[in-house]
Coordinates of C-alpha atoms and ligand atoms in Angstrom, one line a residue:
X63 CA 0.0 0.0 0.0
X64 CA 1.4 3.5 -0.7
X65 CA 1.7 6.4 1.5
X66 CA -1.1 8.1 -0.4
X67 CA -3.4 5.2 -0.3
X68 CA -2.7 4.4 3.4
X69 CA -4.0 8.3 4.3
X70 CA -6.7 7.8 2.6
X71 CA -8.0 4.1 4.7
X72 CA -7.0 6.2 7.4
X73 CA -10.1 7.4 9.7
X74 CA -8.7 11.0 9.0
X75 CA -8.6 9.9 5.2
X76 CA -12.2 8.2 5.6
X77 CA -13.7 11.8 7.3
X78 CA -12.3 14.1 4.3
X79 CA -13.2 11.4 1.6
X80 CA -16.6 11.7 2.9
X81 CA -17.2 15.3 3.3
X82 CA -15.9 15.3 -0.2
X83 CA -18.6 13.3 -1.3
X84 CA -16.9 10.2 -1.5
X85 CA -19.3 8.0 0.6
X86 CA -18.7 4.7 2.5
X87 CA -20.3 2.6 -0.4
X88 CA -23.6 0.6 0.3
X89 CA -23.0 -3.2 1.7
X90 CA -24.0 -5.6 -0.7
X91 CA -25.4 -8.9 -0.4
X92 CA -23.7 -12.0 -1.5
X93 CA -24.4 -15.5 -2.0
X94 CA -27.5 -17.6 -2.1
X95 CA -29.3 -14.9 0.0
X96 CA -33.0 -13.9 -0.8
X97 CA -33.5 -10.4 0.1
X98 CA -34.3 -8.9 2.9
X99 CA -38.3 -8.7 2.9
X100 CA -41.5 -9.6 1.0
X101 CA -40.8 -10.6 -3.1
X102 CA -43.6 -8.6 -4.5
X103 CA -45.1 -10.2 -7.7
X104 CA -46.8 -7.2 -9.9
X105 CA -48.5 -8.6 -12.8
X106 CA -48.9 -6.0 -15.7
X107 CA -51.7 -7.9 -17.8
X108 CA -52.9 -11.6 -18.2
X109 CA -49.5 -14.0 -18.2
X110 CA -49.1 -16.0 -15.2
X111 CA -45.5 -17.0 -16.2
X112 CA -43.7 -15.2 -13.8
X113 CA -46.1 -16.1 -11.3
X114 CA -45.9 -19.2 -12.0
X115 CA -42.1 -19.6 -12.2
X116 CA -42.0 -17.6 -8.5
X117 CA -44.3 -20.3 -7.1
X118 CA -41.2 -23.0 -8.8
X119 CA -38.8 -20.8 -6.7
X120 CA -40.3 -21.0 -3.7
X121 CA -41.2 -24.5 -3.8
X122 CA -37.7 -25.5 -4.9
X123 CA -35.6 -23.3 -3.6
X124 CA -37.6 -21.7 0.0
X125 CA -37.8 -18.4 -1.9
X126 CA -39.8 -16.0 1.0
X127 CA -43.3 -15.7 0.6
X128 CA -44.0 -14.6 -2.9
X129 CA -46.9 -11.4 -2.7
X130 CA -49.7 -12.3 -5.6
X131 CA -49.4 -8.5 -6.0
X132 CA -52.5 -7.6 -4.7
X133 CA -51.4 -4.6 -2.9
X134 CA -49.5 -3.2 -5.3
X135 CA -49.1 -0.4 -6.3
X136 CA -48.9 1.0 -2.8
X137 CA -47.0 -1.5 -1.0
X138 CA -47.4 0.1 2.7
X139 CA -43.9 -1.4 3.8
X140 CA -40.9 -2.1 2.6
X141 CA -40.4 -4.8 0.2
X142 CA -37.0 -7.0 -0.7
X143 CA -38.0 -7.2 -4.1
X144 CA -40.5 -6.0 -6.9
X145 CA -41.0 -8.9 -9.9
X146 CA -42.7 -7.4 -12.6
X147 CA -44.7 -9.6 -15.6
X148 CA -44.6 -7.0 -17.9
X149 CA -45.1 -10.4 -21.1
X150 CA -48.5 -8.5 -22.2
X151 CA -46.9 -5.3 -22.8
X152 CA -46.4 -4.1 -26.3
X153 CA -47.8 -1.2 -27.0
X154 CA -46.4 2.6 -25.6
X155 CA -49.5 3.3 -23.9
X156 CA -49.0 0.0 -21.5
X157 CA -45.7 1.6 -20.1
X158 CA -47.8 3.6 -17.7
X159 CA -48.9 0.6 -16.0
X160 CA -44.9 -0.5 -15.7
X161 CA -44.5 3.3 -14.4
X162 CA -47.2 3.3 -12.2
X163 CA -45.7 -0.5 -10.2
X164 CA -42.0 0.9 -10.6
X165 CA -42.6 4.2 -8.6
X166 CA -43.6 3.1 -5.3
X167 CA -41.0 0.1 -5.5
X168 CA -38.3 2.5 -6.2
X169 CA -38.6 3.9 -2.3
X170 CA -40.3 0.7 -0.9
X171 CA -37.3 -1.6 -2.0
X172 CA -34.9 -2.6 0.9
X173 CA -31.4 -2.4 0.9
X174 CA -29.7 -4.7 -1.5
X175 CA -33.1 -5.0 -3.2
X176 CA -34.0 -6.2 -6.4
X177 CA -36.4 -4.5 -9.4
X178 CA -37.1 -7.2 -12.0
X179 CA -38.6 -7.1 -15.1
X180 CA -39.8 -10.0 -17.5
X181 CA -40.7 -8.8 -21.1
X182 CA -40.7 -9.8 -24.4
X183 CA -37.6 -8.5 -26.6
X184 CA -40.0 -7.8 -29.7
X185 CA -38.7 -9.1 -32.9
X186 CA -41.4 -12.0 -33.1
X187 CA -43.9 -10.3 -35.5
X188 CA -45.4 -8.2 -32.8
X189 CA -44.8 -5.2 -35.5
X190 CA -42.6 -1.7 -34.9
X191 CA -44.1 -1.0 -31.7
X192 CA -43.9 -3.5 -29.7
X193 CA -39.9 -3.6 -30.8
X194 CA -39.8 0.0 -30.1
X195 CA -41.7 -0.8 -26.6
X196 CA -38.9 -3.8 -25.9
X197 CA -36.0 -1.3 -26.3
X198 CA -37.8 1.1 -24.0
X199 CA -37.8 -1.1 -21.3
X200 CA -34.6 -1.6 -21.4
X201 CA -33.4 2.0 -21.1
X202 CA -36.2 2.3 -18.3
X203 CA -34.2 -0.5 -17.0
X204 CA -30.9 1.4 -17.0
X205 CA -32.2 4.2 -15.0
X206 CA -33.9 2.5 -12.3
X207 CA -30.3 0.8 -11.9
X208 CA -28.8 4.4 -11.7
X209 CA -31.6 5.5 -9.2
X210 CA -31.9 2.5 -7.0
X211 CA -29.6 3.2 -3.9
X212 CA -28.5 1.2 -1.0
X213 CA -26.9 -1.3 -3.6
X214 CA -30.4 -2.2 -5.0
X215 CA -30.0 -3.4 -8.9
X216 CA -32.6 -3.4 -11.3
X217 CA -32.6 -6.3 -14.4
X218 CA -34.8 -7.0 -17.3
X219 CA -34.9 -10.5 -18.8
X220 CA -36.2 -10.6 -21.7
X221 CA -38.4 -14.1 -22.0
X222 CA -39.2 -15.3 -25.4
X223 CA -42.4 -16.9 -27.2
X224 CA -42.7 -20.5 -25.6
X225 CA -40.3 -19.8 -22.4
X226 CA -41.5 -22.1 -19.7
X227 CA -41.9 -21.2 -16.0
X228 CA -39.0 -23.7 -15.4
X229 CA -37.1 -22.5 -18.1
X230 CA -37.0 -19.0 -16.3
X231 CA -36.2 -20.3 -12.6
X232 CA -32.3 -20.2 -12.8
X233 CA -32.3 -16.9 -14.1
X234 CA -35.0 -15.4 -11.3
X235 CA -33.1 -17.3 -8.4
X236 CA -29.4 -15.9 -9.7
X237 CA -31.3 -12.3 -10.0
X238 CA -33.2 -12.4 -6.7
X239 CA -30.0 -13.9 -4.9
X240 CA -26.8 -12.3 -3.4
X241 CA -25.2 -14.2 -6.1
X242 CA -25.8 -11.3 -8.8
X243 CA -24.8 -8.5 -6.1
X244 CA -22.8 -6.7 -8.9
X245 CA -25.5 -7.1 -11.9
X246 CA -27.0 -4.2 -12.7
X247 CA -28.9 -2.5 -15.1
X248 CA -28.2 -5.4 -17.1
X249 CA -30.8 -7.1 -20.3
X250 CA -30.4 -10.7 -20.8
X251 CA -32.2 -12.9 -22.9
X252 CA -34.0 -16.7 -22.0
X253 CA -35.3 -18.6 -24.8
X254 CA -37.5 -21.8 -24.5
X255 CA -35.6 -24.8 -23.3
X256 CA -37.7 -27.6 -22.1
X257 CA -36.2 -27.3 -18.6
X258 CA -37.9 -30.0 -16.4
X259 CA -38.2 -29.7 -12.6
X260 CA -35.9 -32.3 -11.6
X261 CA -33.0 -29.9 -12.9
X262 CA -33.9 -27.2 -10.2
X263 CA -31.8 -28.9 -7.3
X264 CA -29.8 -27.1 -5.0
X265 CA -26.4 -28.7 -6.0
X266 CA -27.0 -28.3 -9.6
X267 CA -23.5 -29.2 -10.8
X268 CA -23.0 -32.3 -8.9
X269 CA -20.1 -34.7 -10.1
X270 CA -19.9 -32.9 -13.5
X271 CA -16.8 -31.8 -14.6
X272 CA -15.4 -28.0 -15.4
X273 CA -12.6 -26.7 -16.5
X274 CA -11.4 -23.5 -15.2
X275 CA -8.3 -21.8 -17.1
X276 CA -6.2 -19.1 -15.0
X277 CA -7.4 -20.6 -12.3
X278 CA -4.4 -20.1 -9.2
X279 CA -5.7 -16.6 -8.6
X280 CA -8.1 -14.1 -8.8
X281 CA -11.3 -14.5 -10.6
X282 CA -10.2 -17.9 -11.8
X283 CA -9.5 -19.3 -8.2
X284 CA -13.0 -17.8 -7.6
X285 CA -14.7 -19.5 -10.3
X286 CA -13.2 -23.0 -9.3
X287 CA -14.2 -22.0 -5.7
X288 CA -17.5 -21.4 -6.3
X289 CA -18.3 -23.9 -9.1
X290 CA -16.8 -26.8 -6.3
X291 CA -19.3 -25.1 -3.8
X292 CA -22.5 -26.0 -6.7
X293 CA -20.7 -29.9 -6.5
X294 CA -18.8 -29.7 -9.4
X295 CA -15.9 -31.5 -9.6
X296 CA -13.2 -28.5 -11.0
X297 CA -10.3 -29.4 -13.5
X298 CA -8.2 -26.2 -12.4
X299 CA -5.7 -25.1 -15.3
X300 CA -2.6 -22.5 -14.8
X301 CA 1.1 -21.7 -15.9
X302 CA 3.6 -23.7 -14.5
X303 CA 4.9 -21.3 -13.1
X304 CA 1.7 -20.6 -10.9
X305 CA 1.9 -24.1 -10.4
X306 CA 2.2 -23.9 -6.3
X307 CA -1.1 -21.6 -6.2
X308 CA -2.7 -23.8 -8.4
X309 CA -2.2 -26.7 -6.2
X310 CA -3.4 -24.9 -3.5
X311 CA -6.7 -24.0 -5.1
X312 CA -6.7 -27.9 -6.2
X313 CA -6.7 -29.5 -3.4
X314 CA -9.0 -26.7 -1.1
X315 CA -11.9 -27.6 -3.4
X316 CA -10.9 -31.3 -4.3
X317 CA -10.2 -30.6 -7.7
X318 CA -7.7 -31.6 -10.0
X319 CA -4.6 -29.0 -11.4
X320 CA -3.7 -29.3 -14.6
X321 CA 0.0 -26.9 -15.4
X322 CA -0.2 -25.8 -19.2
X323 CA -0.3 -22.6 -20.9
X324 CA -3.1 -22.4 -23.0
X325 CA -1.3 -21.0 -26.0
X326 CA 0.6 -24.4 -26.1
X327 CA -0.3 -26.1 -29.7
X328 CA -1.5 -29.4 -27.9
X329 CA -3.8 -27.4 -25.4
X330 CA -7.2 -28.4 -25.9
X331 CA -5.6 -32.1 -26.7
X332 CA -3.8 -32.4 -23.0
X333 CA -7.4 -30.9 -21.4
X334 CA -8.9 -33.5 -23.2
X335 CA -6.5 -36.6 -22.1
X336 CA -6.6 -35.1 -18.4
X337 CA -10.4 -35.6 -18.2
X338 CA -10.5 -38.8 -20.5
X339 CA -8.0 -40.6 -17.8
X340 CA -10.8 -39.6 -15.0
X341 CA -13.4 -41.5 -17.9
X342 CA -15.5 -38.2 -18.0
X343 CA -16.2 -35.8 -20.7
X344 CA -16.6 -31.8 -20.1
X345 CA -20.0 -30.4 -18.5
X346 CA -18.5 -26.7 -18.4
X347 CA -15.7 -24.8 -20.3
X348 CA -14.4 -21.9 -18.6
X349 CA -11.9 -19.6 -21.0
X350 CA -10.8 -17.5 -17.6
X351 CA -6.9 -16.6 -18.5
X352 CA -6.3 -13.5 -19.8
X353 CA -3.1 -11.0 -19.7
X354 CA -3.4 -7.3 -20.0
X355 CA -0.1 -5.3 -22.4
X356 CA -1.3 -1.7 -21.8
X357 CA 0.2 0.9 -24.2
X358 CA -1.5 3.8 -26.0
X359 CA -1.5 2.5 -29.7
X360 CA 1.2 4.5 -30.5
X361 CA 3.4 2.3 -28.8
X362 CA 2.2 -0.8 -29.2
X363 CA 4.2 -3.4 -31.0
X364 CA 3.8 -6.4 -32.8
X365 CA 5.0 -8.5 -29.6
X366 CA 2.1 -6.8 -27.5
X367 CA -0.3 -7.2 -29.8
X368 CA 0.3 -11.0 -30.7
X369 CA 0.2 -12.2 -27.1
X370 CA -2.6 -10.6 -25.6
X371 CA -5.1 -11.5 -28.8
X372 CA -3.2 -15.5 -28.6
X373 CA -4.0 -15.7 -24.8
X374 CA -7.5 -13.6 -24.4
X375 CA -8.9 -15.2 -27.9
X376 CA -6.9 -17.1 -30.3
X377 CA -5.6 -20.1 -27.6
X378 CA -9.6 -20.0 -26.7
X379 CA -10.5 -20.4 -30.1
X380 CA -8.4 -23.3 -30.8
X381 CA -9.2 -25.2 -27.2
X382 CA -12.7 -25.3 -28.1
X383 CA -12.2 -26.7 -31.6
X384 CA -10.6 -29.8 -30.4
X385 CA -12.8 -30.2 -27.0
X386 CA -16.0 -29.4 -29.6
X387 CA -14.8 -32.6 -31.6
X388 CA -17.3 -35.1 -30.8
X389 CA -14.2 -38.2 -31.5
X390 CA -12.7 -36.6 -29.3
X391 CA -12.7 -38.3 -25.5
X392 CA -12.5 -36.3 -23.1
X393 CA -14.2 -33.3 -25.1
X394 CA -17.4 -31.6 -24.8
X395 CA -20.6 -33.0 -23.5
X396 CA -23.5 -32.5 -25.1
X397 CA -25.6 -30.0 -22.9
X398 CA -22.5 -28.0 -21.8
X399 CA -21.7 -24.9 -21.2
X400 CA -18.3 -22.8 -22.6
X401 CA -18.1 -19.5 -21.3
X402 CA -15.9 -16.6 -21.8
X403 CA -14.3 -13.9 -20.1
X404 CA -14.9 -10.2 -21.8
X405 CA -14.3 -7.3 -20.3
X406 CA -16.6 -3.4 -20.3
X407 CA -13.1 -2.2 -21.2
X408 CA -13.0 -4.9 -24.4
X409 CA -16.8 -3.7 -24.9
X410 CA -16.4 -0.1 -24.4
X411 CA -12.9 0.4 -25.9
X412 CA -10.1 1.6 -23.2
X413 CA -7.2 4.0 -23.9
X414 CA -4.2 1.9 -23.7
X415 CA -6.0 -1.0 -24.7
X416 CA -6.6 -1.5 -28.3
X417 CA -4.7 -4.9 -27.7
X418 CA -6.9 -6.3 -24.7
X419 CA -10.4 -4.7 -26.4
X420 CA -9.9 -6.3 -29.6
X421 CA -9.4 -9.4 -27.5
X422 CA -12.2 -8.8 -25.3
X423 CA -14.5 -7.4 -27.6
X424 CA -13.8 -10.6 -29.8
X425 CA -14.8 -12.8 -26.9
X426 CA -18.2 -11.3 -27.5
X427 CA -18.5 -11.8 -31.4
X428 CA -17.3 -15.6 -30.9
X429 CA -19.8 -16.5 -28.2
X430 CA -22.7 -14.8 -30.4
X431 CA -21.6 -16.6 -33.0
X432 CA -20.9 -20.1 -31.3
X433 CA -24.0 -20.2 -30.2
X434 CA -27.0 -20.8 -32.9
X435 CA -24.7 -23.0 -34.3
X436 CA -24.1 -25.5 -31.0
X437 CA -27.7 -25.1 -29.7
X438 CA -28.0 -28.7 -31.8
X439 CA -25.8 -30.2 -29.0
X440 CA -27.6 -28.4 -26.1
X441 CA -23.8 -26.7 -25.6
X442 CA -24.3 -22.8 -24.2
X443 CA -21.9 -20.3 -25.1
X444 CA -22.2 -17.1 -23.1
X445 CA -19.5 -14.5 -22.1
X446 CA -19.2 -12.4 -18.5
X447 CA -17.8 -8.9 -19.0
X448 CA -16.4 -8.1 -15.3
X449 CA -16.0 -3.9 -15.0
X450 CA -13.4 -3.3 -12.2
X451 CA -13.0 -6.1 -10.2
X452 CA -10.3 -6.5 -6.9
X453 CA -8.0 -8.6 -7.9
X454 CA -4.0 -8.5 -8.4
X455 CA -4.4 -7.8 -11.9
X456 CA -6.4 -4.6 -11.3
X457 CA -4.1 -3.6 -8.1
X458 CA -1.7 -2.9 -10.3
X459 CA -3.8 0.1 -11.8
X460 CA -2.0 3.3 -9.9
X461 CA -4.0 4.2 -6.7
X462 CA -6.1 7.2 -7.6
X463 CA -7.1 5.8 -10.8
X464 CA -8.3 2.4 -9.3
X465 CA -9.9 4.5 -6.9
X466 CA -12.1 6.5 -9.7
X467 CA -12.4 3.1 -11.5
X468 CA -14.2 1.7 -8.4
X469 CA -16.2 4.7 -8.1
X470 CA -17.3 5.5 -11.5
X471 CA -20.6 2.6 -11.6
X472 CA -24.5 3.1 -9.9
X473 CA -22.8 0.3 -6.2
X474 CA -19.8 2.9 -6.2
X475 CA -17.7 0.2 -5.7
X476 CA -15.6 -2.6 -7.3
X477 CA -16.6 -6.1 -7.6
X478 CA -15.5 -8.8 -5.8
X479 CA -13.7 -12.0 -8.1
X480 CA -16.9 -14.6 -6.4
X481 CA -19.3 -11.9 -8.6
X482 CA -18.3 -13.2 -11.9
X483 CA -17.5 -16.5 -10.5
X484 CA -21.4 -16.7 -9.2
X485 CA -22.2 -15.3 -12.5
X486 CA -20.8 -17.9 -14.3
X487 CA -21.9 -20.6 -11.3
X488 CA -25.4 -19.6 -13.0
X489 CA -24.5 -19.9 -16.9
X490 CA -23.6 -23.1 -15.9
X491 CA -27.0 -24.8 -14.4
X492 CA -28.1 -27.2 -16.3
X493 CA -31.4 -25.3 -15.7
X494 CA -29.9 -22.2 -17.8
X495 CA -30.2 -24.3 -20.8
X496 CA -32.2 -21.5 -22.1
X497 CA -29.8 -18.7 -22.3
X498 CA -26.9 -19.2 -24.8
X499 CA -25.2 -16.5 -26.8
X500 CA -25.4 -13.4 -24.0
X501 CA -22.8 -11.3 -22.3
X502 CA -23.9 -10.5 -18.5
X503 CA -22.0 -7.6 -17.4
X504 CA -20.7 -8.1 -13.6
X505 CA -19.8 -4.1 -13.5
X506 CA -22.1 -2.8 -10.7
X507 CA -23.7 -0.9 -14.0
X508 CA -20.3 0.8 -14.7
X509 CA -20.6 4.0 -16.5
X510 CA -17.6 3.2 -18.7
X511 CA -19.8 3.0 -21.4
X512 CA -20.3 -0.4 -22.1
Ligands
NAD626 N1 -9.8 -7.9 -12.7 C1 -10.6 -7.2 -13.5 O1 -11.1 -6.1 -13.1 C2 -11.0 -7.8 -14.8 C3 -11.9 -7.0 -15.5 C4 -12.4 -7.4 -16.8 C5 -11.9 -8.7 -17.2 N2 -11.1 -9.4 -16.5 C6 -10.7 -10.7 -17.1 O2 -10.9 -11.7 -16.1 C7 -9.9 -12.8 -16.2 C8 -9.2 -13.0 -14.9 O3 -8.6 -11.8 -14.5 P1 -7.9 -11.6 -13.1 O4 -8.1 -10.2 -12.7 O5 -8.2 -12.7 -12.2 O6 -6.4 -11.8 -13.7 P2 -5.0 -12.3 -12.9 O7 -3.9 -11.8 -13.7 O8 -5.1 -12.1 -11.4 O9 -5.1 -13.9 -13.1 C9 -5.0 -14.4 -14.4 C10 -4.6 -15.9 -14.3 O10 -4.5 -16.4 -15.7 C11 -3.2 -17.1 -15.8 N3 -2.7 -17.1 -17.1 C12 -2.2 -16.1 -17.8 N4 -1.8 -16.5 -19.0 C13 -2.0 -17.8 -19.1 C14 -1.7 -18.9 -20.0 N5 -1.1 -18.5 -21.2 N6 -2.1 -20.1 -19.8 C15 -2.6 -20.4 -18.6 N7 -2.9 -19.5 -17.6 C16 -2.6 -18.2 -17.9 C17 -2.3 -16.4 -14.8 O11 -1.2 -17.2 -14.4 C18 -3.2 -16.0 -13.7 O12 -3.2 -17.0 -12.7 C19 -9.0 -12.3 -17.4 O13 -9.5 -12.9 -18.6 C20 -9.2 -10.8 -17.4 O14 -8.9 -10.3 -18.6 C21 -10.6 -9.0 -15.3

């Protein structure tokens, strides 16, 4: 810690941050915690979807008490979360009924709350206005993030045409949950999926195998923390020469460590042979390592450029061609899930970064266009984009800029590694079956532009 950095933890420090408008930020909750109070249901028209796929929640998954909505719009107390059905609503006129639900929930909603809203994305023949109507909500979506306080988040999920109440259950429990603590403002997208009940359980990765990459420290040793928790049993992957932390985060979760670079040639042929020798194929296929080469382009060379797009893309890219071989044991099993790290930065563009966004932001392109064109395997590809995030790689950042990085999103704060680890934890249900070819920001709804 610097001399500058220590003043400013100091309580002196704390007192002139503060009455310089640089708050204590709000305490966020993590985990598999509901919120605290009442999960208000507010149904806009007919669909009971949503209140059906509450009533799977709480039967699964001891959700709290789930309101049928009758006392909305008031809502006397305070409530932990607001769920909004908003399926019927197409045309511009029916946003007043959204209005009218969101404005008492924007005060009523607790600490650490949760504003929901399920929708259609428009795009299935419902004509110009009810596409214009889906992209509204999503910018009314974005503000309520940037309203909320108290580290409340707001999320739309956009459900299409023939989504299931079970297909929507791991996407309300990861929203409701701690898990998505630094999710906000965010759209994703569920499709139908033919999820059955029995996939709901609690342990929903139970003896399957995933493989973490960059997994000795940081978000990686996160993600092969968290994904153990959920009962998976974790291949973790690393450079030899991380090969003592790597052990370590091995043998904490009972896992297995595997030391390769994944820019070797054979890569995606030794992951393959590690899991083959255990007789198992791959449930989950997490492309985690990444390296950062900042310079302004100006001064970036050939070298810089090379290895950050081989490691953040490239070495990705040619893993998942061999693992996706279906001759190959050891690969891919139907059903699974590959996900991929991107970054707001990637999405946003960074200065100093062409290298790492053209990486990042290439992340993005590959999962959109893995997807469609696995979804005859049930294999999901998704991408997280992590904003700033505490981890070594970040504390390298000088102090006052890491400081105005943390500052500059609607938690005013950065992220913790377990909030992309949780957020992949979800992608990686078996009951997410229905979302495939998204990138979920985990940037507390960072203002970086992404
Ligand atoms: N920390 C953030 O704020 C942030 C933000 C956006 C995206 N990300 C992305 O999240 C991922 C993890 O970031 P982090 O902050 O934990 O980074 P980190 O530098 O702390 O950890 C990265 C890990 O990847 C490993 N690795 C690097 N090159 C490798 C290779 N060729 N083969 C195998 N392993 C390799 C490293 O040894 C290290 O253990 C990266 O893809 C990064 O780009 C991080």
């Amino acid at each position: 810690m610097s001399a500058l950095e220590k003043a400013y933890y100091s309580p002196v420090g704390r007192k002139v941050a503060s009455k310089a408008g640089l708050h204590e930020p709000p305490r966020l909750r993590r985990g598999r915690e509901w919120p605290q109070g009442r999960i208000v249901l507010a149904p806009l028209g007919a669909s009971s979807l949503v209140a059906d796929a509450l009533a799977l929640l709480g039967r699964e998954h001891d959700a709290p008490v789930v309101d049928s909505g009758t006392d909305a719009p008031g809502y006397g107390d305070r409530i932990g979360a607001l769920v909004v059905d908003a399926l019927d609503v197409a045309a511009v006129t029916d946003l007043e009924a959204l209005r009218a639900v969101l404005r008492p929930a924007a005060r009523a909603v607790e600490r650490a709350g949760r504003i929901v809203v399920v929708a259609r994305p428009g795009g299935a023949g419902g004509g110009w206005e009810a596409d214009a109507v889906a992209r509204a909500l999503d910018g009314i979506n974005r503000t309520v993030g940037k309203e909320l306080r108290g580290g409340a988040t707001a999320t739309l999920v956009y459900a299409h045409e023939g989504v299931a109440a079970a297909d929507l259950v791991s996407t309300l429990g990861f929203v409701l949950q701690g898990r998505s603590a630094f999710v906000d403002g965010q759209a994703w997208h569920v499709r139908p999926a033919a999820v059955t009940a029995d996939r709901l359980d609690e342990h929903p990765l139970d003896g399957r195998v995933c493989v973490v990459t960059g997994a000795a420290r940081g978000i990686g040793a996160a993600i092969a923390r968290t994904l153990a928790r959920e009962g998976a049993a974790v291949l973790a992957v690393d450079i030899p020469a991380a090969g003592e932390a790597l052990a370590a985060v091995a043998n904490e979760i009972g896992g297995t460590a595997l030391q390769l670079d994944i820019t070797a040639d054979d890569a995606g042929a030794r992951i393959a042979a590690h899991v083959a020798a255990r007789g198992a194929r791959i449930h989950a296929m997490v492309h985690n390592a990444g390296i950062t080469r900042d310079k302004m382009l100006v001064n970036t060379d050939a070298d810089r450029w090379a290895s950050v797009l081989d490691v953040n893309l490239a070495a990705e890219m040619r893993i998942n061609a061999v693992l996706l071989d279906p001759a190959v044991e050891g690969g891919m099993a139907d059903g699974g899930r590959i996900v991929g790290i991107a970054s707001t930065s990637g999405l946003a563009g960074n200065k100093g970064q062409t290298n790492y966004a053209a990486s990042k932001a290439g992340v993005a392109g590959l999962v959109a266009a893995m997807a469609p064109d696995l979804a005859h395997r049930r294999i999901t590809v998704n991408a997280v984009a992590p904003g700033f995030i505490e981890t070594e790689m970040t504390a390298r950042i000088p102090f006052v800029q890491r400081e105005v990085f943390r500052r500059v999103n609607s938690l005013s704060q950065g992220g913790q590694p377990v909030d992309v680890a949780e957020t992949i934890a979800y992608l990686c249900e078996p009951a997410s079956q229905g979302v495939t070819g998204q990138v979920i920001r985990v940037c507390g709804q960072n203002m970086v532009g992404a």
